Amino acid sequence: MHPNEKATISTRVIGLISGTSVDGIDAALVEISGEELDLKIELLAGETYPYPAELRERILALCAGAAISMAELALIDDAIAFTFAQAAQNIQNGHQAAHLIGSHGQTVYHRPVGKWEMAKQNTSYFPLPTPHSPLGYSLQLGRGALIAHLTGITTVSNFRAADIAIGGHGAPLVPRVDAYLLSHPEEGRCIQNIGGIGNVAYIPSRHGDWLSKIRGWDTGPGNSLLDLAVQHLSAGAKTYDENGNWAASGTPCYPLVDQWLKQEYFHLPPPKSTGRELFGLTYLEQCFKDAQAYQLNAADILATLTELTAASIVHSYQTFLPEMPQRVLLCGGGSRNLYLKQRLQLLLASVPVLTTDEVGLSADFKEAIAFAVLAYWRNLGIPGNLPTATGAPGEVLLGEIHQY
């Protein structure tokens, strides 16, 4: 078959991801055809499958820097793969079997390009052969080979590695997918994902060499600090602030937000990426200490942390975009936080803030859909990264194929 004929065939693909919130596994069963500008997707089924409580606790501890043995790491890796495989099997119920799985896995560690100093702090071992231009590192658990074996479906996994190997951040990986699914002929858009960490894809209108003008980076904390704070302030009774109702009952402390926005990450030029290694429990503990001087109650603290997420996104746009977008489209768990959405709309003034649902793409499952598309592209031999977003010097095929 001629390579150009492959894309005319509709392919059923499962996309799997658990983000930095570690809420559970988002699974999307998608029918895909086309290649790039002619790319078409139909969401057949989408579901979030929670982790078993004990496994989620171990993952969160690992993300927070807990020391574990290699034996326990292997057990967690296996447990994540089994849980992902079960999600892939369940999402197919009532549908024809999928041809392919794209599994992002569970990120437990992410070190951006050039940040090897923080990795050296607790060790005397220095393995890097090129200390003046060190590579990044990112570890996703839930090995694709085991998912392929358990499901009987060819699985693509380890998507970040190839981009990182040539000097990129390995993140964000979704902007190229966003470009073909959510671009507009006349309108510049920001596609803002708010998971545990926020990330943006800036997509100009489709004129001239528009692909080279796309930008993408991690904007900073999304839900990560909020969820941790809710768990702490509710003594474990809640895991997140539904609709942002608790935060909405408080008052943001703007001097504190201004203080937090001085953090170095917010001022680094893109491309850049981050994770719970920075915006995690240690960072939140410092936020709590800072808040003591203002005598804030629980609702005020949540309102202030919500304001940090909103303000950091808007600061990122105003500082690093070539021009402000004509529309912002939200996706991810944070898109359901009505208070956060209201704060973003207020800060962005006349720029409409909608969700990707309102332009026909599921806000809840867009990230899972994206990894289905990336697996589909890998199978067709189409590069998946966008160098202007990841900082890589060129395009590469993303993901390792595990044949069943």
XYZ file of C-alpha atoms in Angstrom:
404
model
C 0.000 0.000 0.000
C 1.240 3.469 -0.847
C 2.094 5.431 2.344
C -0.413 8.146 1.432
C -3.191 5.571 1.334
C -2.693 4.529 4.959
C -4.287 7.647 6.361
C -7.517 7.154 4.377
C -8.247 4.084 6.470
C -10.139 4.720 9.679
C -8.292 3.394 12.724
C -9.678 2.776 16.214
C -7.140 3.897 18.779
C -7.204 4.023 22.580
C -5.450 6.949 24.253
C -4.405 6.563 27.901
C -2.931 9.105 30.297
C -2.761 9.873 33.991
C -1.560 13.404 34.541
C 0.251 15.168 37.356
C -2.936 15.315 39.429
C -2.803 11.480 39.631
C -6.618 11.469 39.734
C -6.868 8.321 37.658
C -6.484 7.076 34.115
C -8.233 9.010 31.376
C -9.106 6.599 28.572
C -10.456 7.628 25.177
C -11.542 5.295 22.378
C -11.230 7.267 19.165
C -11.863 6.668 15.473
C -9.104 8.450 13.535
C -8.585 9.154 9.837
C -6.519 11.596 7.803
C -3.009 12.747 8.630
C -2.489 16.392 9.531
C -4.711 19.220 8.251
C -7.204 16.569 7.120
C -7.015 14.821 10.523
C -10.444 13.746 11.765
C -11.346 12.166 15.082
C -14.547 10.785 16.538
C -14.693 10.124 20.269
C -16.468 6.793 20.655
C -16.049 6.512 24.427
C -14.292 8.372 27.223
C -13.962 7.398 30.856
C -11.763 8.104 33.870
C -10.785 5.043 35.885
C -9.567 5.884 39.410
C -6.404 4.306 40.740
C -6.761 1.970 43.718
C -6.288 4.226 46.763
C -3.089 2.565 47.959
C -1.476 2.756 44.513
C -2.385 6.449 44.180
C -0.799 7.174 47.554
C 2.411 5.419 46.534
C 2.526 7.308 43.224
C 2.027 10.657 44.965
C 4.739 9.810 47.484
C 7.096 8.883 44.671
C 6.299 12.138 42.847
C 7.055 14.005 46.078
C 10.538 12.488 46.208
C 10.024 9.514 48.544
C 12.984 7.142 48.623
C 12.023 3.632 47.520
C 13.887 0.486 46.557
C 14.255 -0.676 42.985
C 12.099 -3.664 43.906
C 9.233 -1.366 44.945
C 9.711 0.786 41.849
C 9.305 -2.334 39.719
C 6.131 -3.291 41.603
C 4.655 0.202 41.115
C 5.597 0.106 37.428
C 3.824 -3.236 37.030
C 0.772 -2.088 39.004
C 0.396 1.016 36.820
C 0.714 -1.057 33.646
C -1.948 -3.506 34.890
C -4.282 -0.619 35.771
C -3.740 1.034 32.385
C -4.343 -2.270 30.594
C -7.583 -2.781 32.511
C -8.710 0.726 31.524
C -7.951 -0.077 27.876
C -9.994 -3.257 28.078
C -12.923 -1.590 29.835
C -13.180 1.358 27.433
C -13.806 -1.062 24.566
C -16.937 -2.574 26.152
C -19.800 -2.294 23.679
C -17.472 -1.261 20.832
C -15.437 -2.983 18.178
C -11.913 -3.839 19.289
C -9.220 -1.186 18.974
C -6.312 -1.559 16.561
C -3.779 0.445 18.581
C -3.105 1.908 22.036
C -1.212 5.114 22.797
C -0.222 5.160 26.468
C 1.513 8.165 27.983
C 1.836 6.352 31.309
C 2.251 8.024 34.685
C 4.933 10.687 35.063
C 6.743 10.272 38.378
C 9.813 12.431 37.671
C 10.580 15.225 35.244
C 13.869 17.126 35.035
C 13.854 19.899 32.421
C 16.777 20.561 30.122
C 19.693 22.157 31.948
C 18.379 21.435 35.453
C 20.897 18.731 36.331
C 22.181 20.774 39.293
C 19.054 19.994 41.320
C 19.510 16.299 40.539
C 23.095 16.411 41.864
C 22.218 17.820 45.262
C 21.859 14.510 47.055
C 24.498 12.476 45.287
C 28.211 12.584 44.656
C 27.779 10.643 41.415
C 27.940 12.785 38.297
C 27.136 10.720 35.216
C 26.633 13.358 32.543
C 29.169 13.239 29.702
C 28.278 16.755 28.464
C 27.820 18.932 31.574
C 27.666 22.149 29.530
C 24.601 21.007 27.574
C 22.902 18.363 29.733
C 19.821 16.579 28.497
C 16.519 16.582 30.312
C 15.055 13.453 31.844
C 11.498 12.266 32.281
C 10.207 8.995 33.701
C 6.774 7.583 32.945
C 5.757 4.316 34.592
C 3.359 1.731 33.170
C 5.472 -0.053 30.579
C 3.959 -0.371 27.145
C 5.251 -3.881 26.496
C 3.208 -5.210 29.404
C 0.096 -3.286 28.298
C 0.456 -4.801 24.808
C 0.794 -8.283 26.304
C -2.188 -7.904 28.638
C -4.528 -6.384 26.066
C -3.402 -8.161 22.920
C -3.174 -4.747 21.192
C -0.053 -3.107 19.755
C 0.904 -0.317 22.151
C 2.953 2.848 21.670
C 4.488 4.283 24.836
C 7.442 6.326 26.172
C 6.530 9.290 23.978
C 8.849 11.848 25.563
C 12.144 9.989 25.205
C 12.965 10.704 21.556
C 12.448 14.461 21.891
C 14.535 14.565 25.077
C 17.322 12.525 23.457
C 17.937 15.263 20.870
C 17.862 18.072 23.433
C 14.150 18.892 23.827
C 12.066 19.038 26.991
C 9.863 16.131 25.926
C 6.945 18.385 26.864
C 4.469 19.695 26.051
C 3.682 17.120 23.360
C 0.076 18.054 22.647
C 0.553 21.348 20.682
C 1.032 19.595 17.336
C -2.216 17.706 17.842
C -3.945 20.916 18.924
C -2.673 22.609 15.769
C -4.520 20.194 13.494
C -7.647 19.718 15.598
C -8.249 23.205 17.030
C -6.659 25.778 14.727
C -8.850 28.344 12.987
C -8.445 30.009 9.568
C -8.902 33.547 10.938
C -8.522 33.353 14.734
C -5.450 33.053 16.943
C -6.120 30.733 19.881
C -4.544 29.586 23.123
C -5.395 26.029 24.065
C -4.878 25.966 27.835
C -4.765 22.606 29.554
C -5.191 22.796 33.330
C -4.204 19.487 34.835
C -1.903 19.216 37.836
C 0.397 21.443 35.802
C -0.888 23.979 33.278
C 0.354 24.026 29.715
C -0.511 26.179 26.738
C -0.429 25.813 22.971
C -0.536 29.142 21.138
C -1.919 28.570 17.649
C -2.035 31.524 15.252
C -4.588 31.723 12.468
C -3.827 29.490 9.498
C -2.046 32.018 7.288
C 1.334 31.665 5.622
C 3.904 29.708 7.603
C 1.561 29.423 10.603
C 2.979 26.109 11.876
C 6.382 27.675 12.555
C 4.688 30.333 14.710
C 3.031 27.881 17.087
C 4.398 28.031 20.621
C 3.844 25.857 23.639
C 5.123 25.551 27.209
C 4.151 24.676 30.765
C 2.634 27.755 32.380
C 3.142 26.545 35.973
C 0.809 25.103 38.601
C -2.648 24.042 37.492
C -4.491 21.973 40.083
C -1.424 20.523 41.820
C -1.158 23.038 44.670
C -4.944 23.402 44.952
C -5.567 19.680 45.329
C -2.793 19.260 47.884
C -4.090 22.250 49.842
C -7.677 20.937 49.829
C -6.516 17.560 51.127
C -4.532 19.265 53.907
C -7.163 21.846 54.862
C -9.973 19.264 54.912
C -7.854 16.746 56.861
C -8.197 14.312 53.969
C -12.000 14.569 53.703
C -11.750 16.140 50.224
C -9.332 15.608 47.355
C -10.282 18.643 45.260
C -12.376 21.830 45.367
C -15.505 20.972 43.360
C -16.378 23.845 40.985
C -13.980 25.981 43.033
C -16.802 26.581 45.532
C -14.561 26.609 48.615
C -12.098 29.023 47.032
C -14.967 31.214 45.799
C -16.074 31.729 49.410
C -12.698 33.274 50.260
C -10.790 36.408 49.268
C -7.506 36.268 47.347
C -4.478 37.884 48.970
C -3.017 39.803 46.033
C 0.294 40.819 47.701
C 0.937 37.121 48.262
C 0.161 36.296 44.623
C 2.581 39.027 43.532
C 5.218 37.557 45.840
C 4.741 34.038 44.477
C 4.861 35.264 40.870
C 8.461 36.346 41.459
C 9.426 32.652 41.466
C 12.148 32.046 38.852
C 10.159 29.596 36.720
C 7.525 32.163 35.770
C 10.200 34.392 34.256
C 12.113 31.773 32.267
C 11.492 32.186 28.533
C 9.920 29.240 26.669
C 10.417 26.519 25.725
C 10.137 25.303 29.292
C 8.542 22.515 31.270
C 7.938 21.730 34.920
C 6.142 19.324 37.248
C 5.455 18.352 40.838
C 9.214 18.405 41.428
C 8.814 22.191 41.612
C 5.115 22.856 42.193
C 4.471 20.123 44.735
C 4.290 19.560 48.468
C 7.503 21.423 49.377
C 6.370 24.466 47.394
C 2.933 24.346 49.056
C 4.476 24.179 52.529
C 6.336 27.400 51.735
C 3.070 28.928 50.515
C 1.451 28.071 53.852
C 4.363 29.695 55.702
C 4.098 32.814 53.563
C 0.344 32.996 54.224
C 0.794 33.074 58.011
C 1.802 36.748 57.884
C -1.610 37.621 56.412
C -3.713 35.530 58.838
C -5.677 33.883 56.030
C -8.406 31.340 56.680
C -8.730 28.129 54.652
C -11.024 29.641 52.014
C -8.708 32.643 51.601
C -5.704 30.346 51.100
C -7.560 28.399 48.392
C -8.717 31.618 46.744
C -5.121 32.861 46.730
C -3.739 29.607 45.282
C -6.472 29.677 42.619
C -5.469 33.250 41.822
C -1.853 32.102 41.438
C -2.883 29.546 38.821
C -4.968 32.121 36.928
C -2.432 34.940 37.269
C 0.514 32.749 36.231
C -1.333 31.722 33.061
C -2.151 35.315 32.149
C 1.351 36.533 33.086
C 2.734 33.827 30.801
C 0.613 35.022 27.874
C 1.389 38.695 28.403
C 5.122 38.058 28.778
C 5.879 35.435 26.149
C 3.222 35.444 23.415
C 3.908 37.403 20.211
C 0.353 38.733 20.576
C -2.623 37.996 22.784
C -5.023 35.351 21.446
C -8.507 36.129 20.186
C -9.881 33.174 22.117
C -8.782 30.880 24.959
C -10.023 27.287 25.037
C -9.673 25.406 28.321
C -9.375 21.655 28.799
C -8.353 19.266 31.576
C -9.765 18.951 35.071
C -9.272 22.639 35.838
C -11.688 23.579 33.046
C -14.491 22.365 35.347
C -13.388 24.708 38.145
C -15.936 27.482 37.580
C -14.270 29.907 39.980
C -10.887 29.457 38.280
C -12.527 29.977 34.886
C -14.177 33.180 36.155
C -10.865 34.494 37.475
C -9.171 33.769 34.145
C -11.945 35.550 32.265
C -11.659 38.588 34.519
C -7.873 38.777 34.115
C -8.073 38.278 30.340
C -10.713 41.006 30.026
C -12.092 41.006 26.463
C -10.554 37.678 25.379
C -13.347 35.042 25.527
C -12.554 32.040 27.749
C -14.405 28.903 26.656
C -13.738 25.173 26.845
C -12.777 22.888 23.985
C -16.205 21.249 24.440
C -17.672 24.383 22.917
C -15.727 23.859 19.674
C -16.442 20.142 19.464
C -13.516 18.489 21.271
C -13.965 16.920 24.716
C -12.317 19.041 27.398
C -12.228 16.090 29.789
C -10.535 13.676 27.385
C -8.562 15.926 25.038
C -5.200 14.831 26.478
C -6.104 11.139 26.132
C -7.306 11.826 22.578
C -3.981 13.535 21.855
C -1.993 10.432 22.813
C -4.245 8.314 20.639
C -3.353 10.650 17.762
C 0.369 10.558 18.630
C 0.285 6.748 18.570
C -1.568 6.867 15.243
C 1.074 9.213 13.823
C 3.879 7.004 15.124
C 2.314 4.045 13.343
C 2.191 6.064 10.101
C 5.753 7.344 10.499
C 4.679 10.969 11.073
C 6.692 13.072 13.576
C 4.746 14.021 16.695
C 6.786 16.744 18.397
C 6.707 20.449 17.660
C 10.235 21.876 18.072
C 8.943 25.381 18.806
C 7.126 23.917 21.839
C 9.640 21.404 23.192
C 12.849 23.201 22.224
C 14.133 20.209 20.261
C 16.322 21.026 17.236
C 14.074 19.071 14.874
C 11.086 16.823 14.377
C 11.248 13.193 15.505
C 9.001 10.167 15.654
C 7.594 9.888 19.171
C 7.033 6.677 21.057
C 8.236 3.101 21.168
C 6.087 0.499 19.413
C 5.380 -2.721 21.310
C 3.907 -5.250 18.909
C 1.547 -7.838 20.234
